[in-house]
mmCIF file of C-alpha atoms in Angstrom:
data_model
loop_
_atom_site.group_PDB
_atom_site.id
_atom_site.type_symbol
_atom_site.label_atom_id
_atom_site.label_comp_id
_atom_site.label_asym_id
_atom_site.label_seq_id
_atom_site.Cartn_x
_atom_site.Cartn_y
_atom_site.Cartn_z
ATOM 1 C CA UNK K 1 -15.054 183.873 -23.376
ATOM 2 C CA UNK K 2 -17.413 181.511 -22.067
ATOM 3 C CA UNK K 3 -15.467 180.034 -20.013
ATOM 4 C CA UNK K 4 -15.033 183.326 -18.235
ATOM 5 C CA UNK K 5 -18.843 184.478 -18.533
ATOM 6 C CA UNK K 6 -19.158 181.024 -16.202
ATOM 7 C CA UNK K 7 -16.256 181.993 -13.957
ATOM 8 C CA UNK K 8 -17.982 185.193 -13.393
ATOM 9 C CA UNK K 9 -20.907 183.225 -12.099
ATOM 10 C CA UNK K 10 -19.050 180.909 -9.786
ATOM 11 C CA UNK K 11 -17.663 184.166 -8.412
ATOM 12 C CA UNK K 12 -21.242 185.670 -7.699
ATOM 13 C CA UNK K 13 -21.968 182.444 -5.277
ATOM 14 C CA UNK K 14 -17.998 181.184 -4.665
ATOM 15 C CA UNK K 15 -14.800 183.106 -3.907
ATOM 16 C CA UNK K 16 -12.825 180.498 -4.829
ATOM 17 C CA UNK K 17 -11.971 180.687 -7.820
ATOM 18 C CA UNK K 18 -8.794 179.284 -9.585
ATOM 19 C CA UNK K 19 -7.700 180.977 -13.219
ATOM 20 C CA UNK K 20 -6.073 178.391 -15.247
ATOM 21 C CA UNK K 21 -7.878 179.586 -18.457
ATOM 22 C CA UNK K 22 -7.263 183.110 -19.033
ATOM 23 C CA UNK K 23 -4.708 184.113 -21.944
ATOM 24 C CA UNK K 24 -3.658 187.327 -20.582
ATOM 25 C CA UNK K 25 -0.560 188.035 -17.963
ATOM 26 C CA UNK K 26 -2.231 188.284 -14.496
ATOM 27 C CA UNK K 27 0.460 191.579 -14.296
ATOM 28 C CA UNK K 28 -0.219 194.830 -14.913
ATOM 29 C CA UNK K 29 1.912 196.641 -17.309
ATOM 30 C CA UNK K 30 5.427 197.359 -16.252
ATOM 31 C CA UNK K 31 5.848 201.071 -14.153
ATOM 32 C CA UNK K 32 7.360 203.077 -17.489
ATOM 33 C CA UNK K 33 4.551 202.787 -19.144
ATOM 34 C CA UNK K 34 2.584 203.480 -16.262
ATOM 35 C CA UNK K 35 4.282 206.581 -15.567
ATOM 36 C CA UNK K 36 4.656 207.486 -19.536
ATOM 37 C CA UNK K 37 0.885 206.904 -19.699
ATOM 38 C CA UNK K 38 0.184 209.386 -16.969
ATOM 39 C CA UNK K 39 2.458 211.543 -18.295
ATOM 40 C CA UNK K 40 0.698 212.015 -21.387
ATOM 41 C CA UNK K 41 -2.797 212.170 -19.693
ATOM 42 C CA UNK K 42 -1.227 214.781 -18.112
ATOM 43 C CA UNK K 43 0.376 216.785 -21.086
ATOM 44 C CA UNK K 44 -0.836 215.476 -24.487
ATOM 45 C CA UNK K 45 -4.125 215.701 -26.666
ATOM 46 C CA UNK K 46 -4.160 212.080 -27.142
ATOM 47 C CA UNK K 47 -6.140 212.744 -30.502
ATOM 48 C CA UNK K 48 -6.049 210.746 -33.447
ATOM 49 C CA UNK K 49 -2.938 209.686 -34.753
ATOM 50 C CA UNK K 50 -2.000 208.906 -38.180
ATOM 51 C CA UNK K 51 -3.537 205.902 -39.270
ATOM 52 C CA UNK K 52 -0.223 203.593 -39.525
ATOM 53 C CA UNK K 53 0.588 205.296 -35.686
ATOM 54 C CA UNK K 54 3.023 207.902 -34.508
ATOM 55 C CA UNK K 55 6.238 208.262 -35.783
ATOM 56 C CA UNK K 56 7.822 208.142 -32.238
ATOM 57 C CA UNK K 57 5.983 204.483 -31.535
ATOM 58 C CA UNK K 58 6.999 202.871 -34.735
ATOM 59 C CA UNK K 59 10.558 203.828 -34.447
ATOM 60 C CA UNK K 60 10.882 202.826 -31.114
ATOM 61 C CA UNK K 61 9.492 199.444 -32.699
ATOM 62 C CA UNK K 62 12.122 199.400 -35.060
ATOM 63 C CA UNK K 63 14.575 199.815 -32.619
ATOM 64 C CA UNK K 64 12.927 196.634 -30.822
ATOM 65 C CA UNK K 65 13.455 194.610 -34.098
ATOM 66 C CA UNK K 66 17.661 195.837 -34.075
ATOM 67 C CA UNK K 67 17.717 194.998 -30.654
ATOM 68 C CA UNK K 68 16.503 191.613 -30.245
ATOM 69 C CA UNK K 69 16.651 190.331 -33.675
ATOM 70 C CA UNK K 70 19.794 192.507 -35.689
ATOM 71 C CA UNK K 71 17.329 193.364 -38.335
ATOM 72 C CA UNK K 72 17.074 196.460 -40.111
ATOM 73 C CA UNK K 73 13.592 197.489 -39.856
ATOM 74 C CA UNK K 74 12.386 201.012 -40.643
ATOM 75 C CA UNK K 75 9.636 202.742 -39.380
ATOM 76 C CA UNK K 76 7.686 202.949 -42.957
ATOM 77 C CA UNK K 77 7.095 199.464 -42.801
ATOM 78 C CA UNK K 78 5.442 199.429 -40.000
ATOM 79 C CA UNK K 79 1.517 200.143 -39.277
ATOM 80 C CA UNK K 80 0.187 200.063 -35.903
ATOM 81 C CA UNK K 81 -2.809 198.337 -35.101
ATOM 82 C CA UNK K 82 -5.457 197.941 -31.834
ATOM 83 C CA UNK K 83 -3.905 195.131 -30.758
ATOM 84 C CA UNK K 84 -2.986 191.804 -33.008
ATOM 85 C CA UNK K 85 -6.452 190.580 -33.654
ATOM 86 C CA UNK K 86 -7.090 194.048 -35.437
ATOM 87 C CA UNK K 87 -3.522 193.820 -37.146
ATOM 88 C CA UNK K 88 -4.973 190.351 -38.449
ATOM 89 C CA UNK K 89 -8.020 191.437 -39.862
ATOM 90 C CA UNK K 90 -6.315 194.184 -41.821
ATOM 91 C CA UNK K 91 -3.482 191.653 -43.246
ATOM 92 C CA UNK K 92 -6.388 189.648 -44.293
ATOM 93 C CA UNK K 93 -8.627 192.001 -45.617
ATOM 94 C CA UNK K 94 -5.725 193.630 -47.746
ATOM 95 C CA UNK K 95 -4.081 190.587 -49.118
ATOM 96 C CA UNK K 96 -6.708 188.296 -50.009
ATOM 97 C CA UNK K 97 -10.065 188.110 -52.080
ATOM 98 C CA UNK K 98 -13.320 186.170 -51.218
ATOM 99 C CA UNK K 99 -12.508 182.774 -52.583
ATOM 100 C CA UNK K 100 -9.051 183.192 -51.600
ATOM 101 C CA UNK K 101 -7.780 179.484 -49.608
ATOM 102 C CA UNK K 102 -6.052 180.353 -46.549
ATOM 103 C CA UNK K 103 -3.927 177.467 -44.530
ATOM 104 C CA UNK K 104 -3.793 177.741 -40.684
ATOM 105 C CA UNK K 105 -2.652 174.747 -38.279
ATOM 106 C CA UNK K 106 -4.822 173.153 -36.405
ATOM 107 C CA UNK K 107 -4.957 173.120 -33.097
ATOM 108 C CA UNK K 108 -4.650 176.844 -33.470
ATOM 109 C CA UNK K 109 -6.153 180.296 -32.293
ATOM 110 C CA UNK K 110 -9.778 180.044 -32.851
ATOM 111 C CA UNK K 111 -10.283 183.461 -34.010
ATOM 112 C CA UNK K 112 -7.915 183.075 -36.906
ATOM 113 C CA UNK K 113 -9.902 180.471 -38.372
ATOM 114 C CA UNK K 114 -13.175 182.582 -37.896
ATOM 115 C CA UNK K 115 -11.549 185.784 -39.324
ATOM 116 C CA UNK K 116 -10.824 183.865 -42.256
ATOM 117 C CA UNK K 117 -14.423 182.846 -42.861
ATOM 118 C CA UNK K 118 -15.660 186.093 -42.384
ATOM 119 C CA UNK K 119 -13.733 187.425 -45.313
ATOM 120 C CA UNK K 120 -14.846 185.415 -47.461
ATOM 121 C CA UNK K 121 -11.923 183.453 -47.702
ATOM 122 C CA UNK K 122 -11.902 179.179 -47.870
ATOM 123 C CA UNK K 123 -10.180 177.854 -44.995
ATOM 124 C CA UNK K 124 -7.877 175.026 -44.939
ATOM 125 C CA UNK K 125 -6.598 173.429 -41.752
ATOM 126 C CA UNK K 126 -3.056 171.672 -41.206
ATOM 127 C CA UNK K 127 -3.495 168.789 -39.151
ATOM 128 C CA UNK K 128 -0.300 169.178 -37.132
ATOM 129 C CA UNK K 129 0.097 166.841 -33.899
ATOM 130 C CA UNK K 130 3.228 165.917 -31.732
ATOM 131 C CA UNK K 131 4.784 164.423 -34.306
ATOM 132 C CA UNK K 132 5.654 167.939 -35.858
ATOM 133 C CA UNK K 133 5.588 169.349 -32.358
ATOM 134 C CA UNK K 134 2.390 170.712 -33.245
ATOM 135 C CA UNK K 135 3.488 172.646 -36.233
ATOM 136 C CA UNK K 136 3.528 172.754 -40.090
ATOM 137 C CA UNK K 137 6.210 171.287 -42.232
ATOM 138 C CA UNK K 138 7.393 171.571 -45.566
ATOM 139 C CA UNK K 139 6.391 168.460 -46.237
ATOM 140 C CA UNK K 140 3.279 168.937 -45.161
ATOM 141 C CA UNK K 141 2.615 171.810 -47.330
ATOM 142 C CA UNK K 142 4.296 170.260 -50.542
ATOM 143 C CA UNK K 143 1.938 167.241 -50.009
ATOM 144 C CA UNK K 144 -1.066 169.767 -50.347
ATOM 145 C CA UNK K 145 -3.509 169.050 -53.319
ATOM 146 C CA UNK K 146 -3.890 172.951 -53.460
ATOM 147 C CA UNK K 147 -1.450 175.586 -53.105
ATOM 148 C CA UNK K 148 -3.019 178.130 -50.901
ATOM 149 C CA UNK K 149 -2.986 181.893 -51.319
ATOM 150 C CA UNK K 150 -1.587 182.116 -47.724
ATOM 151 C CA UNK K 151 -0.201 180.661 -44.690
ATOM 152 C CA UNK K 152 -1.133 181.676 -40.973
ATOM 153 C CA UNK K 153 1.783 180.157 -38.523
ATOM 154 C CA UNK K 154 2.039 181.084 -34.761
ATOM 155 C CA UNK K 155 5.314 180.607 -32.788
ATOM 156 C CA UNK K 156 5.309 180.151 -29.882
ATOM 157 C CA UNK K 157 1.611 179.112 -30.604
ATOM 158 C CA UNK K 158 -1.518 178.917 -28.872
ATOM 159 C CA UNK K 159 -2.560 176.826 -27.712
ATOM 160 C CA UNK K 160 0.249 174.232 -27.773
ATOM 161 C CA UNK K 161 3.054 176.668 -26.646
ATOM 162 C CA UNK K 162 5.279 175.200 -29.011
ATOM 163 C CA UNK K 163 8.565 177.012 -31.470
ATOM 164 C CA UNK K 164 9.036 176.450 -34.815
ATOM 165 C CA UNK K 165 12.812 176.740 -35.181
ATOM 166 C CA UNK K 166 14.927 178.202 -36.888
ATOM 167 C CA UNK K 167 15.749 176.185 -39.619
ATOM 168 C CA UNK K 168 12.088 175.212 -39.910
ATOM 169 C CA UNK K 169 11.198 178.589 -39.846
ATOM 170 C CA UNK K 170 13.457 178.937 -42.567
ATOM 171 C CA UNK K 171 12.345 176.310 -44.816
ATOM 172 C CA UNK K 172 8.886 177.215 -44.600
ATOM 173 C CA UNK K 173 9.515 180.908 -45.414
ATOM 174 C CA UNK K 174 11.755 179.908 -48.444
ATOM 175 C CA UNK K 175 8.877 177.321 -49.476
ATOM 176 C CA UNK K 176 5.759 180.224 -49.248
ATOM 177 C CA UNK K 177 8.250 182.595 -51.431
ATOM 178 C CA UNK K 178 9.233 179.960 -54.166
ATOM 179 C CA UNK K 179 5.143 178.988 -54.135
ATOM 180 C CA UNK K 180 3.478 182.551 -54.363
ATOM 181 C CA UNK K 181 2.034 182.146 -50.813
ATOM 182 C CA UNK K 182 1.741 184.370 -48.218
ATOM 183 C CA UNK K 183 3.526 184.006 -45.146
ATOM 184 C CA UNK K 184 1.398 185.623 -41.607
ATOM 185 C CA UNK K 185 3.561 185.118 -39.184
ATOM 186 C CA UNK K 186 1.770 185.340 -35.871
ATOM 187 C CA UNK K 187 4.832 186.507 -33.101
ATOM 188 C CA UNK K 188 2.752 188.047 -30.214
ATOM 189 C CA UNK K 189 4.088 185.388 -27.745
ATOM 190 C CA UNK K 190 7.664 186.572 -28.691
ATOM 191 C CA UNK K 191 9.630 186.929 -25.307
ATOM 192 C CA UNK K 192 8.091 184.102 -23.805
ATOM 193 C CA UNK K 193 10.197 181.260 -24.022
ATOM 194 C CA UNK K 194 12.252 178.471 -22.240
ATOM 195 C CA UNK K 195 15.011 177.245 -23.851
ATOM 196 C CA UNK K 196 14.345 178.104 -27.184
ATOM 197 C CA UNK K 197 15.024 180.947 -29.283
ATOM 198 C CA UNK K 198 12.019 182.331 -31.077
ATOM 199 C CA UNK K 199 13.314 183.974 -34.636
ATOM 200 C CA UNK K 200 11.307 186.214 -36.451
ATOM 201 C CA UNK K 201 9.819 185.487 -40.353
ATOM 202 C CA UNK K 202 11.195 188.737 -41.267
ATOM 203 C CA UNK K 203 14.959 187.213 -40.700
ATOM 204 C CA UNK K 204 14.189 184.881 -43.276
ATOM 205 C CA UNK K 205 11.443 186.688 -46.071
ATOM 206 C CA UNK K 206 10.199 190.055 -45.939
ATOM 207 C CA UNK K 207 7.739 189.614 -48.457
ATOM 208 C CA UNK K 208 5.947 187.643 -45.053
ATOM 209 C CA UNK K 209 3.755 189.556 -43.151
ATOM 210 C CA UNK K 210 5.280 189.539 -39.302
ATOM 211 C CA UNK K 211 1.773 189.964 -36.710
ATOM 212 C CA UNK K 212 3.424 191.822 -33.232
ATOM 213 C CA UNK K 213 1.585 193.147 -29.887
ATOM 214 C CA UNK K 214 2.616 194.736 -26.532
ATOM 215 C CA UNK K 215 -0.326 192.303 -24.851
ATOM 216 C CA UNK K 216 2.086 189.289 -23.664
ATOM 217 C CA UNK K 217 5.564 189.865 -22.881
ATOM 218 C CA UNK K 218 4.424 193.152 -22.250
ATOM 219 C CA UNK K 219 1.683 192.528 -20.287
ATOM 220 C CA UNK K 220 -0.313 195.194 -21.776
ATOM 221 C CA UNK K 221 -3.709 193.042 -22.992
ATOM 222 C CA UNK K 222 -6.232 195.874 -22.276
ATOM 223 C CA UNK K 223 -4.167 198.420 -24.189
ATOM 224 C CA UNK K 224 -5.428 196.993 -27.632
ATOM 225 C CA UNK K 225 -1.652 198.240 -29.504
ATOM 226 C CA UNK K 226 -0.170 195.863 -31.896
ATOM 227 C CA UNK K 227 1.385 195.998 -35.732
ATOM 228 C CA UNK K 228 2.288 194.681 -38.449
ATOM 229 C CA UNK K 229 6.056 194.331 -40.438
ATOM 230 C CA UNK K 230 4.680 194.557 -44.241
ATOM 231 C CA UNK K 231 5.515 193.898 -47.645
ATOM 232 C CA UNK K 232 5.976 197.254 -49.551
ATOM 233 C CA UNK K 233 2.828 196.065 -51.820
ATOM 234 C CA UNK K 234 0.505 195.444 -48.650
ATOM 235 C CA UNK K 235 1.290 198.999 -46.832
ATOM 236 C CA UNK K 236 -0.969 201.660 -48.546
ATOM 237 C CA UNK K 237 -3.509 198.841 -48.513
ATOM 238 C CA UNK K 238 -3.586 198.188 -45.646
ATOM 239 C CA UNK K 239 -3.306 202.162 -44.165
ATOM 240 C CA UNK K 240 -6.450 202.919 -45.910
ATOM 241 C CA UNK K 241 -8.307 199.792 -44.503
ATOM 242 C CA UNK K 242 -6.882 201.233 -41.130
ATOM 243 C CA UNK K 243 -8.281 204.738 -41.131
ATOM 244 C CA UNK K 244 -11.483 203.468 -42.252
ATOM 245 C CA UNK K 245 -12.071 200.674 -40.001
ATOM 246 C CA UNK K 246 -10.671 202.089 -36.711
ATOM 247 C CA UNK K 247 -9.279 205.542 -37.607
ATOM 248 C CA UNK K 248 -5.632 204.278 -35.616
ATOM 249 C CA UNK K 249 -4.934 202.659 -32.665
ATOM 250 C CA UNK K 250 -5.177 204.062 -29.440
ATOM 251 C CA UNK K 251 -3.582 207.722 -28.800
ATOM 252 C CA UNK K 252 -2.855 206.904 -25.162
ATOM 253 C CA UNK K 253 -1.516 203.016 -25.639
ATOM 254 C CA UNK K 254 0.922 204.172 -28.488
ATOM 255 C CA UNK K 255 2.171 207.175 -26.409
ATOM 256 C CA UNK K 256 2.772 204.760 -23.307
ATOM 257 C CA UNK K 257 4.151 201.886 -25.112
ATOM 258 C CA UNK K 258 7.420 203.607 -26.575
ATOM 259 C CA UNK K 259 8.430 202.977 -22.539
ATOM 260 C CA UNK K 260 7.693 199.235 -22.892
ATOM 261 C CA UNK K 261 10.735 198.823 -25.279
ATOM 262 C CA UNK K 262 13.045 200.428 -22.411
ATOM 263 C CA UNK K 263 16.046 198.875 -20.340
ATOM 264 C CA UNK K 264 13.807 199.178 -17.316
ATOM 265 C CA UNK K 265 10.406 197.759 -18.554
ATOM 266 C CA UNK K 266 12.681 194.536 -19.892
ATOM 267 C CA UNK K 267 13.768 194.242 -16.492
ATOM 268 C CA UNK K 268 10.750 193.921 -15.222
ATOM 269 C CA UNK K 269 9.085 192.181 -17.484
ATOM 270 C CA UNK K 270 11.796 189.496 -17.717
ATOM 271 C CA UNK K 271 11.158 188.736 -14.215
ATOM 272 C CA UNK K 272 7.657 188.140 -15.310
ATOM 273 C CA UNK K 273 8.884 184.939 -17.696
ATOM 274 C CA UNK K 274 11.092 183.964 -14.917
ATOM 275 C CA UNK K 275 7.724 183.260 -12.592
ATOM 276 C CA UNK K 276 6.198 181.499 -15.737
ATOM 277 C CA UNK K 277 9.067 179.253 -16.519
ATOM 278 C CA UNK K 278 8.903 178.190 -12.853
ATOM 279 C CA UNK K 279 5.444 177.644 -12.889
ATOM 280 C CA UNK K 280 5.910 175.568 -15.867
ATOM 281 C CA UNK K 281 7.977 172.934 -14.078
ATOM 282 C CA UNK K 282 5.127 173.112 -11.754
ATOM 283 C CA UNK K 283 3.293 171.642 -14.219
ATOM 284 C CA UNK K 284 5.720 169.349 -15.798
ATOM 285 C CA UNK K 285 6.531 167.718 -12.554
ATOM 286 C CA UNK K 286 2.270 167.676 -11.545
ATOM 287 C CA UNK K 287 0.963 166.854 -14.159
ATOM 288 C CA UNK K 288 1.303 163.313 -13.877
ATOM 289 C CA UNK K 289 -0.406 163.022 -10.742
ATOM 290 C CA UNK K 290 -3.811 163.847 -13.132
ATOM 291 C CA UNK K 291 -2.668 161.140 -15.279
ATOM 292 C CA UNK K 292 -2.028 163.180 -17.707
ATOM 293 C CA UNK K 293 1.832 162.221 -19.252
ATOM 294 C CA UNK K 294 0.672 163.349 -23.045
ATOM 295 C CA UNK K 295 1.135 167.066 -24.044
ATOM 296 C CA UNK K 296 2.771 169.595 -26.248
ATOM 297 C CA UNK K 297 6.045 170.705 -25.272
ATOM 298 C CA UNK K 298 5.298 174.217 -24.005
ATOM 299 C CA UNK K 299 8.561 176.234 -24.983
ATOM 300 C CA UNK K 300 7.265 179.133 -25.137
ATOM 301 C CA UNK K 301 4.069 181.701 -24.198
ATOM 302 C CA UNK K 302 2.448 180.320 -20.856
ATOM 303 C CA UNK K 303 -0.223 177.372 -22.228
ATOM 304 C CA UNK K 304 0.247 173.276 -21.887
ATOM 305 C CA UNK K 305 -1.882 171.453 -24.431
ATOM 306 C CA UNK K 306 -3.056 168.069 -22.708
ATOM 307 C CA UNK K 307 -4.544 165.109 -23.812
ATOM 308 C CA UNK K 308 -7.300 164.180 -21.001
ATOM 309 C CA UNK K 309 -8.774 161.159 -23.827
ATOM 310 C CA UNK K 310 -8.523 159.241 -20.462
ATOM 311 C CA UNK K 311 -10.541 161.464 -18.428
ATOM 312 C CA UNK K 312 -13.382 162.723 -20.963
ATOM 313 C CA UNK K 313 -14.735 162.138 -24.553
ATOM 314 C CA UNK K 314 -16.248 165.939 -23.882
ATOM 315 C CA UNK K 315 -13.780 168.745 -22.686
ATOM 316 C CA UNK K 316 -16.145 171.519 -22.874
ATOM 317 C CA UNK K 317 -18.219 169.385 -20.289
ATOM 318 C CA UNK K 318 -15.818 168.344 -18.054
ATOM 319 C CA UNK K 319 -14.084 171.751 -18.002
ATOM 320 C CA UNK K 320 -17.453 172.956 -16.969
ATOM 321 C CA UNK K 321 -18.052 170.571 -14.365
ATOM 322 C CA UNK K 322 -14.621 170.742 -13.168
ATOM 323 C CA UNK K 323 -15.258 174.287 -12.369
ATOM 324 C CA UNK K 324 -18.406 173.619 -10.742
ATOM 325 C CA UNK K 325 -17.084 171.112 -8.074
ATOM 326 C CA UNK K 326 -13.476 172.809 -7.714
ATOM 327 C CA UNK K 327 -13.341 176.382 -8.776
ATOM 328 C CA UNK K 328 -10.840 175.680 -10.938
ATOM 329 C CA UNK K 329 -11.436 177.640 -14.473
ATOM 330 C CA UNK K 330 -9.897 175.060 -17.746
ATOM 331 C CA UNK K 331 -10.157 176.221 -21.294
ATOM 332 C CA UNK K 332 -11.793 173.172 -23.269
ATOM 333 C CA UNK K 333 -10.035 172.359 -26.358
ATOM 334 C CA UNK K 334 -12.969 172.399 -28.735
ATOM 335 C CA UNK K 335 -12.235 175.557 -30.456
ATOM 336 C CA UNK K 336 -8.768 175.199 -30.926
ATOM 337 C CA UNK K 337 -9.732 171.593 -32.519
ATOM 338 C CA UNK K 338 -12.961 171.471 -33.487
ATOM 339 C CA UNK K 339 -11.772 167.630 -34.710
ATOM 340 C CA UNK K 340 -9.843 166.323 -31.638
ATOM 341 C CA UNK K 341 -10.534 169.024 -29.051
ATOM 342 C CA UNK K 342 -12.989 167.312 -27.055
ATOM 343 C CA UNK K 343 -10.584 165.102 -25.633
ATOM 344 C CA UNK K 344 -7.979 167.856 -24.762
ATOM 345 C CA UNK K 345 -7.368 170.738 -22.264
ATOM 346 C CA UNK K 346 -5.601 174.250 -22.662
ATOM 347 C CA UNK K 347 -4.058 174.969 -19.248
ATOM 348 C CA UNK K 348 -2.857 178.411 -18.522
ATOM 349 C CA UNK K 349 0.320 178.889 -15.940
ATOM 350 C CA UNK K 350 0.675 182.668 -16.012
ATOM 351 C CA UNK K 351 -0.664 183.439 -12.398
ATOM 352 C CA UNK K 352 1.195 183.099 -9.227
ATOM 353 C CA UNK K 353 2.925 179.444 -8.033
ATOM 354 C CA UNK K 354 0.692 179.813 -5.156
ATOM 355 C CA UNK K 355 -1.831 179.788 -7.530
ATOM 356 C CA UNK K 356 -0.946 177.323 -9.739
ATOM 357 C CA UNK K 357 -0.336 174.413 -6.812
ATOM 358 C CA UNK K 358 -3.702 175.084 -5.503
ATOM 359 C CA UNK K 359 -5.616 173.989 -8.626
ATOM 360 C CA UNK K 360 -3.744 171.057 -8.971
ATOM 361 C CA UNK K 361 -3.812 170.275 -5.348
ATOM 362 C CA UNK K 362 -7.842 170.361 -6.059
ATOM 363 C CA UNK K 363 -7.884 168.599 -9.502
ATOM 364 C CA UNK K 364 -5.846 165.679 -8.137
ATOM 365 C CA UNK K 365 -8.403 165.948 -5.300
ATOM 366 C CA UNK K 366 -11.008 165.803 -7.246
ATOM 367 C CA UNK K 367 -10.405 163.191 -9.710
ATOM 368 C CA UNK K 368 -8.869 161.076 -6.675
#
């Protein structure tokens, strides 16, 4: 957020600025839900809804879940939330009491780690680098000197991109239900791959909370809709914490968003990952020209996690002066890794190619 509070600066002097920072599809959201959105401006109260969301949204949910995955999922286990960060907080405040230590990898999503803080909760981080491809193991978790109460994983992560397959996906589920923990299983990026198949947590343990949004395959950011697959023991929990903290989500995102699970949206929005997987052999093939040749794989969502230890000891610094000289808007990597950010980079390909060849073409020129 600061980065873009200082983009929105260079913009008030400079209209030249390059996005390579924001974490949000530079689409709108596909035409259904355009035109079931005005639809139900046009016809609907758009009042409250229940607090775990309308029937008609949740099934068509479920039906997303025995489309794409073959798993039986039924609408009472589902609770729709304003968007995943809201779905989070709930899982969290339901499942967990102050004191409670909760395991998250690190580099990860920054406001994970400060949701769990603000709950009370210890925080442990999982020191996962490219030898794990960025993610937890079961090794890593049996080598813990405490067994957490829960387990936050995100695949295909941010800000690293990276999959956890399936048979790791596996292990770890079977090792967080033989150990009492609590699997959160962050899927938002879901749809957003190369290559790789993303599976869900719930094909392997449904006592795992499963963390789903409309905001990046969908391309629906701004809508604030997401949910959450739960255990039967976390449902009336976490309903209650719903209707008190936000009511439900919103009227007019839920009646819109059943279209985002149709034929026709897909279409669309496939062509979407098409333009991202091209713009991430951009990168791959670019890259080196910044001297940069160390990163995380990015299978999946639309981020590549680079080392720039030869260009800076300070990321937030040089990000900032980057943008100064070139226009070009970086994420620093401090937040993700408050240990070994400063000497990485979170670059974001989800704009045009156009777009994307320009800011290299002025970070090469810049650093030549």
């Amino acid at each position: 957020m600061e980065v873009l509070k200082a983009v929105a600066a260079r913009r008030r002097s400079h209209d030249d600025v390059i996005l390579l920072c924001v974490g949000q599809p530079a689409t709108p959201a596909p035409s259904p839900v355009l035109a079931a959105a005005e639809q139900a401006l046009r016809s609907d109260v758009l009042g409250y809804t229940e607090a775990v969301g309308t029937l008609a949204f949740r099934t068509a949910i479920a039906g997303h879940y025995r489309d794409q995955y073959d798993l039986r999922v039924t609408p009472d286990e589902i609770v729709v939330t304003t968007g995943s960060s809201g779905g989070f907080l709930l899982a969290l405040l339901a499942a967990f009491d102050p004191g409670d230590l909760v395991a998250i990898t690190r580099p990860g999503y920054p406001a994970y780690r400060n949701d769990i803080v603000a709950t009370g909760c210890r925080l442990l981080e999982l020191d996962c680098g490219p030898a794990t491809r960025y993610q937890p193991t079961v090794a890593m978790l049996e080598a813990l000197d405490e067994k957490p109460a829960g387990l936050v994983i995100a695949s295909p992560a941010n800000p690293t991109g990276t999959i956890i397959g399936s048979d790791e996906l596996g292990a770890i589920s079977a090792w967080c239900a033989d150990n009492g923990v609590l699997l959160i299983s962050d899927e938002i990026y879901h749809g957003i791959s190369v290559e790789r198949s993303t599976p869900s947590a719930w094909g392997f343990n449904r006592d795992s909370v499963v963390v789903g949004s409309l905001s990046k395959y969908q391309s629906m950011t701004g809508w604030r809709v997401g949910w959450l697959l739960l255990p039967e023991a976390l449902r009336r929990p976490v309903e209650l914490l719903q209707g008190n903290l936000a009511i439900c989500a919103p009227a007019i995102s839920q009646a819109a968003g059943v279209a985002a699970f149709g034929p026709d949206a897909r279409a669309e929005l496939d062509g979407h990952v098409r333009r991202y997987a091209a713009n991430r052999d951009i990168l791959l093939a670019r890259l080196p020209e910044l001297g940069i040749t160390s990163f995380a794989p990015p299978d999946g969502a639309f981020y590549a996690w680079c080392d720039i230890g030869h260009l800076t000891d300070d990321s937030q610094q040089w990000c900032a002066d980057v943008l100064a000289a070139t226009g070009v808007a970086l994420t620093p990597g401090i937040d993700f890794d408050p240990i070994e950010g400063h000497r990485f980079m979170r670059l974001s390909f989800c704009g045009t190619g156009a777009e994307i060849t320009e800011g290299i073409n002025r970070l090469v020129a810049h650093l030549g």
